[in-house]
């Protein structure tokens, strides 16, 4: 059977949403907070300490990498599993992945004590270090994402010759990208394998790398579904419900495997008792399990994943589970020493907000000047019933919406 | 080559902090960032039978050090004398070692603009200059810190406990902790009371780390690469066999002027 990929002609996006300018100001302020941190050192600007040498920035980085897993998950479905009907989502997703990883690198830069030596991992290898491997994988993978995004730029300049070469290399690059993603998504979990004395036993597991890898795929799907909704009011573009439904249908399998692994880990690690005796941490762990279960059930029901709005709610459940998990592992479930606690400082939060705003601004600019949304569904083509519902929301958000 | 080792005897420590001063002078660092510090039990017991115990504490120089296994840029290394050295020219200040070390040894220069890790390197350059002992051991007025060959220190620790069993708890801290270290402690009170970190595993976390990074990651990488290639080729083959038209990626048509 032949698969037709019908590509609509690129709809030039109308003027940038006005709040992008506001975000640009916030991004500038956030970056100045970062520059001040470089100038003043970490002691005066952050609440990091000997007991908690990593804080909000690392928690955010790990969460962000999980959601940026959207790019490798989608390219796997589209190019490896030949699900070309999902192709419309590729460009915005790859762009999000690229910017997601870039923002991780920016924040890591500000986190380093010797930020002037950020390139040292290139020349000082330590093959048993998970962080060394993560650094390399993310660096190479960012290059691959740039490659995967290049057709968008080449389209704009209509360079047929280079476009042909790029197209020929695509499959190889996609396979390399998936391999590198599997490596660094799992290696971010390996970071915690060495912390047996710090991480609470409920979370500590030799299978932590596999937990992060598998869950990043579900995180990636939630990114695409949430993104398709956000792009409605930012770019007046979205994905067809057919695509959303199909993406959602993978969630029960991915999260099903994840939940089985997690429960298997509790049983094999003899940790079931800890589920009820660890106070607040028990609550957090059970919340993670319940969110995972809820997402499995949600996306198993066709009715709940088939409409844009229902799928959004399901995707938010996934996202909540992922955020909670990454923050648990990096922060909440870290054993304290001498009762010390950690809560991020204003500058830590400001840099984060700034970088995130910057990400949205760059995304908007890219979508404004390049055919990122060339295959997506313009909002004006949505059925009338849906438009009405969207318009209702737009009343609350003024100009932002349709 | 013989490995170096320490024996630190908490029953001999008088909390004079000469070792901190020696460390500060030897390494040319301010007193607040010495690589040795005092673990303190606080005052315990009922008046008039009050007790307080202290012990100097520094890098354990593990046999299988987790910090070396973790360090992103290999700034931490174990040399042939069993010393865990630190290369401040390579370190990027990522602080992964601080999480990797079960003994909370690596510290960080939080207040510096260009901040690095600080950690005892057993005065490796001083020993290289022909001195017999690291500064702390050379300075200690009560011989609470003794330095020598690792096996000699371990034997001495056991001998002291055997000879004066009433004076010490029967535990040489560092003999098995974290898979064995080069710094041994003996103490009149349980080590938890002195505020020593309790290492629950007798295997170095470096061991688990290597399972993940040196075995797990290559398996995942090879699995992903072969798996993805295989699935791609299989589906491609199937589609050809079934006479499916080759999927063509339709070139995106759009007006190149973009928005304008």
Tab-separated table of C-alpha atoms in Angstrom, chain A residues 24-255:
chain	number	residue	atom	x	y	z
A	24	UNK	CA	12.850	38.114	25.103
A	25	UNK	CA	13.129	40.674	27.897
A	26	UNK	CA	12.783	37.946	30.519
A	27	UNK	CA	15.437	35.913	28.699
A	28	UNK	CA	17.796	38.889	28.725
A	29	UNK	CA	17.214	39.422	32.451
A	30	UNK	CA	17.754	35.730	33.151
A	31	UNK	CA	20.981	35.717	31.185
A	32	UNK	CA	22.198	38.743	33.115
A	33	UNK	CA	21.541	36.802	36.306
A	34	UNK	CA	23.722	34.082	34.806
A	35	UNK	CA	26.469	36.534	33.920
A	36	UNK	CA	26.353	37.906	37.444
A	37	UNK	CA	26.777	34.366	38.766
A	38	UNK	CA	29.896	33.958	36.569
A	39	UNK	CA	31.257	37.170	37.993
A	40	UNK	CA	30.360	36.631	41.640
A	41	UNK	CA	30.913	32.896	42.030
A	42	UNK	CA	28.460	30.259	43.184
A	43	UNK	CA	28.525	30.994	46.919
A	44	UNK	CA	26.815	34.376	46.781
A	45	UNK	CA	24.440	33.584	43.965
A	46	UNK	CA	23.202	30.058	44.634
A	47	UNK	CA	22.130	27.956	47.582
A	48	UNK	CA	24.326	25.077	46.520
A	49	UNK	CA	26.453	23.628	49.288
A	50	UNK	CA	28.827	20.831	50.171
A	51	UNK	CA	25.835	18.669	51.032
A	52	UNK	CA	23.899	19.609	47.875
A	53	UNK	CA	26.520	20.418	45.247
A	54	UNK	CA	23.880	20.023	42.535
A	55	UNK	CA	20.559	21.768	42.654
A	56	UNK	CA	17.681	23.031	40.587
A	57	UNK	CA	19.820	23.456	37.480
A	58	UNK	CA	20.757	19.784	37.337
A	59	UNK	CA	17.175	18.734	38.131
A	60	UNK	CA	15.987	20.920	35.263
A	61	UNK	CA	18.673	19.621	32.904
A	62	UNK	CA	17.688	16.026	33.488
A	63	UNK	CA	13.994	16.814	33.072
A	64	UNK	CA	14.685	18.796	29.934
A	65	UNK	CA	16.746	16.012	28.370
A	66	UNK	CA	13.910	13.578	29.036
A	67	UNK	CA	11.384	15.805	27.255
A	68	UNK	CA	13.846	16.519	24.457
A	69	UNK	CA	13.804	12.763	23.942
A	70	UNK	CA	10.848	13.630	21.715
A	71	UNK	CA	13.234	14.051	18.790
A	72	UNK	CA	14.783	10.586	18.917
A	73	UNK	CA	11.492	8.895	19.787
A	74	UNK	CA	9.700	10.453	16.833
A	75	UNK	CA	12.535	9.916	14.373
A	76	UNK	CA	12.586	6.274	15.443
A	77	UNK	CA	8.870	5.921	14.712
A	78	UNK	CA	8.979	7.812	11.437
A	79	UNK	CA	12.222	6.665	9.849
A	80	UNK	CA	12.972	3.289	11.432
A	81	UNK	CA	9.431	1.997	11.839
A	82	UNK	CA	8.374	3.699	8.602
A	83	UNK	CA	5.424	5.471	10.153
A	84	UNK	CA	5.537	8.228	7.608
A	85	UNK	CA	2.055	9.377	8.551
A	86	UNK	CA	3.681	10.934	11.615
A	87	UNK	CA	6.099	12.925	9.495
A	88	UNK	CA	4.236	16.205	9.929
A	89	UNK	CA	5.475	16.390	13.525
A	90	UNK	CA	9.154	15.918	12.667
A	91	UNK	CA	10.274	19.486	12.038
A	92	UNK	CA	8.846	21.193	15.124
A	93	UNK	CA	9.920	18.232	17.269
A	94	UNK	CA	13.488	18.212	15.993
A	95	UNK	CA	13.672	21.953	16.550
A	96	UNK	CA	12.387	21.527	20.091
A	97	UNK	CA	14.938	18.780	20.715
A	98	UNK	CA	17.762	20.881	19.365
A	99	UNK	CA	16.796	23.871	21.493
A	100	UNK	CA	16.099	21.683	24.521
A	101	UNK	CA	19.610	20.265	24.391
A	102	UNK	CA	21.075	23.685	23.730
A	103	UNK	CA	19.417	25.083	26.829
A	104	UNK	CA	20.774	22.177	28.859
A	105	UNK	CA	24.263	23.014	27.632
A	106	UNK	CA	23.797	26.695	28.460
A	107	UNK	CA	22.691	25.935	32.010
A	108	UNK	CA	25.485	23.401	32.512
A	109	UNK	CA	27.938	26.084	31.457
A	110	UNK	CA	26.729	28.359	34.254
A	111	UNK	CA	26.806	25.446	36.687
A	112	UNK	CA	30.479	24.607	36.188
A	113	UNK	CA	32.991	25.896	38.720
A	114	UNK	CA	35.489	26.337	35.891
A	115	UNK	CA	33.100	27.321	33.128
A	116	UNK	CA	36.062	28.592	31.126
A	117	UNK	CA	37.094	24.940	30.812
A	118	UNK	CA	33.760	23.567	29.613
A	119	UNK	CA	35.563	22.051	26.604
A	120	UNK	CA	37.910	19.978	28.749
A	121	UNK	CA	35.835	16.852	28.286
A	122	UNK	CA	37.046	16.872	24.681
A	123	UNK	CA	40.688	16.459	25.647
A	124	UNK	CA	40.647	14.833	29.100
A	125	UNK	CA	38.883	11.497	28.735
A	126	UNK	CA	37.677	9.273	31.569
A	127	UNK	CA	35.912	6.334	29.992
A	128	UNK	CA	34.354	5.081	33.222
A	129	UNK	CA	32.682	8.417	33.916
A	130	UNK	CA	29.003	8.602	33.075
A	131	UNK	CA	29.237	12.378	32.891
A	132	UNK	CA	32.104	12.192	30.407
A	133	UNK	CA	30.021	9.985	28.191
A	134	UNK	CA	26.926	12.156	28.569
A	135	UNK	CA	28.982	15.205	27.556
A	136	UNK	CA	30.233	13.549	24.392
A	137	UNK	CA	26.880	12.063	23.448
A	138	UNK	CA	25.047	15.345	23.914
A	139	UNK	CA	27.691	17.234	21.947
A	140	UNK	CA	27.537	14.839	18.995
A	141	UNK	CA	23.793	14.438	19.228
A	142	UNK	CA	23.314	18.212	19.099
A	143	UNK	CA	25.249	18.161	15.842
A	144	UNK	CA	23.017	15.388	14.526
A	145	UNK	CA	19.902	17.314	15.525
A	146	UNK	CA	21.303	20.299	13.648
A	147	UNK	CA	21.711	18.014	10.652
A	148	UNK	CA	18.166	16.704	11.042
A	149	UNK	CA	16.928	20.270	11.163
A	150	UNK	CA	18.980	21.365	8.146
A	151	UNK	CA	16.315	20.483	5.541
A	152	UNK	CA	14.216	23.269	7.033
A	153	UNK	CA	16.955	25.779	6.393
A	154	UNK	CA	17.834	24.313	2.992
A	155	UNK	CA	14.172	24.498	2.040
A	156	UNK	CA	14.204	28.171	2.610
A	157	UNK	CA	17.217	28.686	0.375
A	158	UNK	CA	16.107	26.049	-2.120
A	159	UNK	CA	19.460	24.405	-2.344
A	160	UNK	CA	18.474	21.217	-4.192
A	161	UNK	CA	21.967	19.810	-4.415
A	162	UNK	CA	22.702	19.873	-0.703
A	163	UNK	CA	19.140	18.824	0.065
A	164	UNK	CA	19.670	15.633	-1.959
A	165	UNK	CA	22.851	14.814	-0.053
A	166	UNK	CA	21.145	15.478	3.257
A	167	UNK	CA	18.264	13.219	2.288
A	168	UNK	CA	20.620	10.379	1.403
A	169	UNK	CA	22.347	10.622	4.757
A	170	UNK	CA	19.155	10.843	6.768
A	171	UNK	CA	18.726	7.188	7.746
A	172	UNK	CA	22.321	6.835	8.876
A	173	UNK	CA	22.068	9.992	10.900
A	174	UNK	CA	18.770	8.915	12.442
A	175	UNK	CA	20.259	5.596	13.529
A	176	UNK	CA	23.305	7.369	14.959
A	177	UNK	CA	20.987	9.829	16.717
A	178	UNK	CA	18.914	7.071	18.293
A	179	UNK	CA	22.065	5.252	19.390
A	180	UNK	CA	23.532	8.374	20.980
A	181	UNK	CA	20.194	9.179	22.618
A	182	UNK	CA	19.911	5.682	24.068
A	183	UNK	CA	23.401	6.136	25.413
A	184	UNK	CA	23.025	9.506	27.076
A	185	UNK	CA	19.436	9.069	28.232
A	186	UNK	CA	20.559	5.926	30.036
A	187	UNK	CA	23.877	7.391	31.148
A	188	UNK	CA	22.077	10.181	32.924
A	189	UNK	CA	20.650	7.362	35.016
A	190	UNK	CA	24.148	5.913	35.435
A	191	UNK	CA	25.084	9.157	37.210
A	192	UNK	CA	23.093	7.873	40.160
A	193	UNK	CA	24.352	4.305	40.127
A	194	UNK	CA	27.492	5.495	41.922
A	195	UNK	CA	25.471	7.351	44.547
A	196	UNK	CA	24.370	4.328	46.526
A	197	UNK	CA	25.147	6.152	49.783
A	198	UNK	CA	23.200	9.278	48.803
A	199	UNK	CA	20.108	8.281	46.834
A	200	UNK	CA	17.186	6.877	48.797
A	201	UNK	CA	16.942	3.089	48.266
A	202	UNK	CA	13.444	3.372	46.774
A	203	UNK	CA	15.025	5.145	43.809
A	204	UNK	CA	18.500	3.705	43.926
A	205	UNK	CA	18.739	0.917	41.398
A	206	UNK	CA	21.284	-0.608	39.081
A	207	UNK	CA	18.517	-0.351	36.471
A	208	UNK	CA	18.359	3.447	36.823
A	209	UNK	CA	19.868	3.891	33.328
A	210	UNK	CA	17.120	1.761	31.807
A	211	UNK	CA	14.434	3.603	33.804
A	212	UNK	CA	15.586	6.921	32.388
A	213	UNK	CA	15.880	5.579	28.862
A	214	UNK	CA	12.433	3.996	28.710
A	215	UNK	CA	10.657	6.862	30.445
A	216	UNK	CA	12.292	9.410	28.138
A	217	UNK	CA	10.339	7.938	25.228
A	218	UNK	CA	7.031	8.513	27.005
A	219	UNK	CA	8.262	11.972	27.972
A	220	UNK	CA	9.041	12.591	24.320
A	221	UNK	CA	5.535	11.660	23.216
A	222	UNK	CA	4.041	13.939	25.855
A	223	UNK	CA	6.263	16.733	24.533
A	224	UNK	CA	4.839	16.350	21.026
A	225	UNK	CA	1.230	16.228	22.202
A	226	UNK	CA	1.604	19.201	24.538
A	227	UNK	CA	3.586	21.025	21.865
A	228	UNK	CA	0.854	20.492	19.295
A	229	UNK	CA	-1.493	22.270	21.666
A	230	UNK	CA	0.842	25.090	22.586
A	231	UNK	CA	1.542	25.738	18.913
A	232	UNK	CA	-2.149	26.356	18.350
A	233	UNK	CA	-2.014	29.651	20.160
A	234	UNK	CA	1.594	30.465	19.432
A	235	UNK	CA	1.761	29.650	15.752
A	236	UNK	CA	-1.816	28.791	14.773
A	237	UNK	CA	-0.540	25.414	13.719
A	238	UNK	CA	-1.223	22.011	15.147
A	239	UNK	CA	-1.116	18.291	14.401
A	240	UNK	CA	-4.033	16.270	13.115
A	241	UNK	CA	-5.877	14.251	15.738
A	242	UNK	CA	-4.923	11.166	13.780
A	243	UNK	CA	-1.262	11.794	14.508
A	244	UNK	CA	-1.937	12.629	18.127
A	245	UNK	CA	-4.016	9.511	18.553
A	246	UNK	CA	-1.340	7.346	16.992
A	247	UNK	CA	1.445	8.813	19.118
A	248	UNK	CA	-0.674	8.356	22.227
A	249	UNK	CA	-1.255	4.717	21.402
A	250	UNK	CA	2.420	3.958	22.148
A	251	UNK	CA	2.232	5.323	25.679
A	252	UNK	CA	0.634	2.239	27.286
A	253	UNK	CA	3.401	0.054	25.844
A	254	UNK	CA	6.262	2.307	26.891
A	255	UNK	CA	4.919	3.163	30.306
